[in-house]
Amino acid sequence: MSGAQVITVDGPAASGKGTIASGLGRRFGLPVLDSGLLYRAVGVLLEREGGDLDDAAAAAAVAGRLTAETLADPAFRTRGAGEAASRVAVHPQVREVLLQLQRAFAAQAGGAVLDGRDMGTVICPDAGAKLYVTARPEVRAERRWRQLTGQGESVSLDEVLADIHRRDARDSGREAAPMRPAADAALLDTSEMTIEQAADAARRIVEAARARQAP
Ligand code: CDP
C-alpha cells in the first residue's frame, strides 16, 4: 500500500489533533479516522458488559465486535471513556484487532487523514505527511476541562490536569505502540495558537510535505 496521500496526526490528549485532523480532512477532501474513538468504544462497551479493563482477551473480543453503528455513542466522549480507552489500549491483542480496520481505512483510494497515537509510527509508516501535535499539559487540561464541563460533566481543572499527566505517562510508557513522534513527523506545538492558527500551520506542513513528494 502506498501512503503518499495519507496524512497522520498523532499526539497526546487534548493537544488539538482532533480539530486539526478534521480541518485537514475538509481542506484536502479526505475522510478522517478518529482512532481514539475505537479504543474509547472498546473500553466503555467492555465496562458496560461488566468486564475487566485489564482482561486483554475480553477487551480484544469487544474490539472484534465493533461496528460503525456501535461507534456513534456520545458516551464515548466522557472523561471516564478516555481513561478506559487508555487502559484497554495497552493490550497488544486489542491493538492487533484494531490494526486491520485502521489499515483498511488508510488504504482507501485517494487517501485519508488518521488521528491517533501511533498512526505515523505503526499504522501508516509510509504516510506522505506526518504531524505530531503537542501543547503544554496545563493548556491541554484547560481545553479538556472546557470540553467536559461544556458537556455537563462536573470535574475540576486540577482533576483534569491529573488525568492528562496519568494518561500521557500510560500512553508513552506502554510497550505496545507507545505514543511518540515518528522520526519524520513535523512537530506542531499549539500551546500559544488559536484553533485557526493551528489549522493553518497544519495545512502548511502538509502542503510542504506534498510539495517535497511531487515528481
Ligand atoms: O481525545 P483524546 O486525545 O483525549 O483521546 P483519544 O484520541 O480519543 O484516545 C483515547 C485513548 O486511546 C488514548 O489515551 C490512548 O490510550 C488510546 N489510543 C491509542 O492507544 N492509540 C490510538 N491510535 C488512539 C488512541
Short mmCIF file of C-alpha atoms and ligand atoms in Angstrom, two decimals:
data_model
loop_
_atom_site.label_atom_id
_atom_site.label_comp_id
_atom_site.label_asym_id
_atom_site.label_seq_id
_atom_site.Cartn_x
_atom_site.Cartn_y
_atom_site.Cartn_z
CA MET A 1 0.00 0.00 0.00
CA SER A 2 1.29 3.47 -0.79
CA GLY A 3 0.54 6.03 1.86
CA ALA A 4 1.51 9.04 -0.27
CA GLN A 5 -1.97 10.57 0.08
CA VAL A 6 -2.27 9.73 3.77
CA ILE A 7 -1.87 12.38 6.47
CA THR A 8 -1.18 11.20 10.03
CA VAL A 9 -1.90 13.37 13.06
CA ASP A 10 -0.58 11.98 16.34
CA GLY A 11 -0.19 13.49 19.77
CA PRO A 12 -1.30 13.46 23.40
CA ALA A 13 -4.76 14.06 24.85
CA ALA A 14 -6.36 17.44 24.12
CA SER A 15 -3.41 18.66 22.06
CA GLY A 16 -5.79 19.85 19.35
CA LYS A 17 -5.16 16.94 16.98
CA GLY A 18 -8.85 16.07 16.53
CA THR A 19 -9.71 19.60 15.39
CA ILE A 20 -6.61 19.72 13.22
CA ALA A 21 -7.39 16.33 11.65
CA SER A 22 -10.96 17.28 10.78
CA GLY A 23 -9.77 20.63 9.37
CA LEU A 24 -7.23 18.82 7.17
CA GLY A 25 -9.93 16.38 6.06
CA ARG A 26 -12.12 19.28 4.89
CA ARG A 27 -9.22 21.17 3.32
CA PHE A 28 -7.89 18.22 1.32
CA GLY A 29 -11.21 16.44 0.78
CA LEU A 30 -10.18 13.31 2.69
CA PRO A 31 -12.09 11.02 5.08
CA VAL A 32 -10.91 11.25 8.70
CA LEU A 33 -10.39 8.34 11.09
CA ASP A 34 -10.60 9.19 14.81
CA SER A 35 -8.77 6.10 16.04
CA GLY A 36 -9.15 7.15 19.68
CA LEU A 37 -12.87 6.55 19.30
CA LEU A 38 -12.18 2.85 18.63
CA TYR A 39 -10.28 2.48 21.92
CA ARG A 40 -12.90 4.55 23.76
CA ALA A 41 -15.64 2.29 22.41
CA VAL A 42 -13.79 -0.87 23.46
CA GLY A 43 -13.26 0.47 26.98
CA VAL A 44 -16.83 1.65 27.51
CA LEU A 45 -18.51 -1.40 25.94
CA LEU A 46 -16.34 -3.75 27.99
CA GLU A 47 -17.23 -1.89 31.19
CA ARG A 48 -20.93 -1.99 30.23
CA GLU A 49 -20.86 -5.75 29.94
CA GLY A 50 -19.26 -5.94 33.37
CA GLY A 51 -15.80 -6.88 32.04
CA ASP A 52 -12.40 -6.02 33.47
CA LEU A 53 -10.32 -3.41 31.60
CA ASP A 54 -7.16 -5.38 32.47
CA ASP A 55 -8.53 -8.53 30.77
CA ALA A 56 -6.79 -8.43 27.39
CA ALA A 57 -8.75 -11.32 25.82
CA ALA A 58 -12.13 -9.89 26.83
CA ALA A 59 -11.12 -6.45 25.51
CA ALA A 60 -9.93 -7.95 22.21
CA ALA A 61 -13.25 -9.80 21.85
CA VAL A 62 -15.13 -6.49 22.25
CA ALA A 63 -12.80 -4.88 19.69
CA GLY A 64 -13.68 -7.66 17.23
CA ARG A 65 -17.39 -6.85 17.53
CA LEU A 66 -17.17 -3.08 16.84
CA THR A 67 -19.37 -1.78 14.03
CA ALA A 68 -19.99 1.68 12.57
CA GLU A 69 -23.33 1.78 14.44
CA THR A 70 -21.82 0.98 17.84
CA LEU A 71 -19.32 3.84 17.39
CA ALA A 72 -21.99 6.56 17.28
CA ASP A 73 -22.49 6.92 21.03
CA PRO A 74 -21.90 10.22 22.87
CA ALA A 75 -20.93 8.22 25.97
CA PHE A 76 -17.56 7.62 24.30
CA ARG A 77 -16.70 11.32 24.72
CA THR A 78 -16.79 11.38 28.52
CA ARG A 79 -13.89 11.68 30.95
CA GLY A 80 -14.33 8.08 32.08
CA ALA A 81 -14.25 6.85 28.48
CA GLY A 82 -10.84 8.47 27.90
CA GLU A 83 -9.45 6.71 30.95
CA ALA A 84 -10.99 3.35 29.96
CA ALA A 85 -9.61 3.77 26.44
CA SER A 86 -6.05 4.23 27.59
CA ARG A 87 -6.35 1.15 29.83
CA VAL A 88 -7.52 -1.19 27.05
CA ALA A 89 -5.05 0.44 24.61
CA VAL A 90 -2.10 -1.13 26.47
CA HIS A 91 -3.15 -4.64 25.35
CA PRO A 92 -1.30 -5.81 22.20
CA GLN A 93 -4.26 -8.15 21.43
CA VAL A 94 -6.63 -5.19 21.25
CA ARG A 95 -4.25 -3.19 19.08
CA GLU A 96 -3.85 -6.16 16.74
CA VAL A 97 -7.62 -6.47 16.18
CA LEU A 98 -7.93 -2.72 15.51
CA LEU A 99 -4.84 -2.63 13.27
CA GLN A 100 -6.53 -4.22 10.23
CA LEU A 101 -9.50 -1.93 10.47
CA GLN A 102 -7.27 1.15 10.63
CA ARG A 103 -5.02 -0.01 7.79
CA ALA A 104 -8.08 -0.66 5.62
CA PHE A 105 -9.25 2.90 6.30
CA ALA A 106 -5.79 4.24 5.39
CA ALA A 107 -5.75 2.26 2.13
CA GLN A 108 -8.82 3.97 0.65
CA ALA A 109 -8.27 5.30 -2.86
CA GLY A 110 -7.43 8.99 -2.66
CA GLY A 111 -6.02 8.78 0.86
CA ALA A 112 -7.20 9.61 4.37
CA VAL A 113 -6.41 11.58 7.49
CA LEU A 114 -5.60 9.37 10.50
CA ASP A 115 -5.83 10.82 14.03
CA GLY A 116 -4.30 8.95 16.98
CA ARG A 117 -1.15 8.00 18.87
CA ASP A 118 0.61 5.53 16.54
CA MET A 119 -0.67 6.50 13.10
CA GLY A 120 2.69 7.67 11.76
CA THR A 121 4.74 5.01 13.57
CA VAL A 122 2.69 1.78 13.28
CA ILE A 123 -0.50 2.14 11.23
CA CYS A 124 0.88 4.02 8.23
CA PRO A 125 4.66 4.47 8.45
CA ASP A 126 4.80 5.44 4.76
CA ALA A 127 2.29 8.30 5.06
CA GLY A 128 3.15 11.23 2.80
CA ALA A 129 2.66 13.81 5.57
CA LYS A 130 3.03 13.30 9.31
CA LEU A 131 2.27 15.68 12.15
CA TYR A 132 2.86 15.31 15.85
CA VAL A 133 0.71 17.83 17.72
CA THR A 134 1.58 18.85 21.26
CA ALA A 135 0.75 21.54 23.80
CA ARG A 136 1.78 22.15 27.40
CA PRO A 137 -0.12 19.94 29.87
CA GLU A 138 -1.71 22.98 31.57
CA VAL A 139 -3.03 24.24 28.24
CA ARG A 140 -4.37 20.81 27.33
CA ALA A 141 -6.03 20.44 30.73
CA GLU A 142 -7.80 23.77 30.31
CA ARG A 143 -9.08 22.79 26.85
CA ARG A 144 -10.28 19.39 28.03
CA TRP A 145 -11.88 20.92 31.17
CA ARG A 146 -13.87 23.35 28.98
CA GLN A 147 -15.00 20.50 26.73
CA LEU A 148 -16.05 18.23 29.61
CA THR A 149 -17.84 20.90 31.63
CA GLY A 150 -19.47 22.09 28.39
CA GLN A 151 -20.85 18.55 28.04
CA GLY A 152 -22.30 18.82 31.55
CA GLU A 153 -19.61 16.85 33.43
CA SER A 154 -18.73 18.01 36.93
CA VAL A 155 -14.94 17.94 37.29
CA SER A 156 -12.25 20.36 38.50
CA LEU A 157 -9.38 21.69 36.43
CA ASP A 158 -6.91 20.02 38.81
CA GLU A 159 -8.58 16.64 38.31
CA VAL A 160 -8.39 17.05 34.54
CA LEU A 161 -4.70 18.00 34.76
CA ALA A 162 -4.04 14.88 36.85
CA ASP A 163 -5.90 12.79 34.22
CA ILE A 164 -3.73 14.29 31.48
CA HIS A 165 -0.49 13.50 33.29
CA ARG A 166 -1.61 9.95 34.08
CA ARG A 167 -2.76 9.29 30.52
CA ASP A 168 0.44 10.77 28.99
CA ALA A 169 2.54 8.50 31.22
CA ARG A 170 0.49 5.39 30.38
CA ASP A 171 0.31 6.11 26.63
CA SER A 172 4.01 6.86 26.24
CA GLY A 173 5.21 4.24 28.72
CA ARG A 174 3.40 1.17 27.36
CA GLU A 175 5.28 -1.45 25.38
CA ALA A 176 2.77 -1.86 22.56
CA ALA A 177 2.89 1.04 20.09
CA PRO A 178 3.81 3.73 22.62
CA MET A 179 2.86 7.32 21.88
CA ARG A 180 5.84 9.04 20.30
CA PRO A 181 6.57 11.18 17.25
CA ALA A 182 7.62 9.33 14.09
CA ALA A 183 11.22 10.21 13.16
CA ASP A 184 9.92 12.01 10.06
CA ALA A 185 6.96 13.80 11.70
CA ALA A 186 6.72 17.59 11.80
CA LEU A 187 6.22 18.79 15.39
CA LEU A 188 3.47 21.33 15.96
CA ASP A 189 3.15 22.92 19.41
CA THR A 190 -0.27 24.54 19.64
CA SER A 191 0.14 25.95 23.19
CA GLU A 192 0.09 29.57 22.04
CA MET A 193 -2.15 29.08 19.00
CA THR A 194 -5.82 29.63 18.32
CA ILE A 195 -7.71 26.86 16.52
CA GLU A 196 -7.45 28.82 13.28
CA GLN A 197 -3.69 29.34 13.66
CA ALA A 198 -3.13 25.67 14.44
CA ALA A 199 -5.27 24.57 11.47
CA ASP A 200 -3.36 26.94 9.23
CA ALA A 201 0.05 25.75 10.45
CA ALA A 202 -1.02 22.13 9.91
CA ARG A 203 -2.19 22.88 6.38
CA ARG A 204 1.16 24.49 5.55
CA ILE A 205 3.05 21.47 6.92
CA VAL A 206 1.01 19.13 4.71
CA GLU A 207 1.43 21.32 1.64
CA ALA A 208 5.19 21.45 2.19
CA ALA A 209 5.37 17.66 2.61
CA ARG A 210 3.34 17.14 -0.56
CA ALA A 211 5.49 19.63 -2.49
CA ARG A 212 8.60 17.65 -1.47
CA GLN A 213 7.00 14.46 -2.79
CA ALA A 214 5.90 15.93 -6.11
CA PRO A 215 7.91 14.45 -9.00
O1 CDP B 1 -9.19 12.91 22.71
P1 CDP B 1 -8.04 12.35 23.48
O2 CDP B 1 -6.75 12.73 22.90
O3 CDP B 1 -8.17 12.55 24.95
O4 CDP B 1 -8.13 10.80 23.39
P2 CDP B 1 -8.34 9.84 22.16
O5 CDP B 1 -7.53 10.29 20.98
O6 CDP B 1 -9.79 9.67 21.96
O7 CDP B 1 -7.67 8.49 22.71
C1 CDP B 1 -8.09 7.91 23.91
C2 CDP B 1 -7.04 6.91 24.34
O8 CDP B 1 -7.00 5.85 23.38
C3 CDP B 1 -5.62 7.43 24.41
O9 CDP B 1 -5.28 7.96 25.68
C4 CDP B 1 -4.78 6.19 24.09
O10 CDP B 1 -4.51 5.42 25.23
C5 CDP B 1 -5.68 5.39 23.19
N1 CDP B 1 -5.29 5.47 21.79
C6 CDP B 1 -4.24 4.68 21.35
O11 CDP B 1 -3.63 3.97 22.13
N2 CDP B 1 -3.90 4.66 20.04
C7 CDP B 1 -4.53 5.43 19.17
N3 CDP B 1 -4.18 5.39 17.89
C8 CDP B 1 -5.58 6.27 19.59
C9 CDP B 1 -5.93 6.29 20.93
#
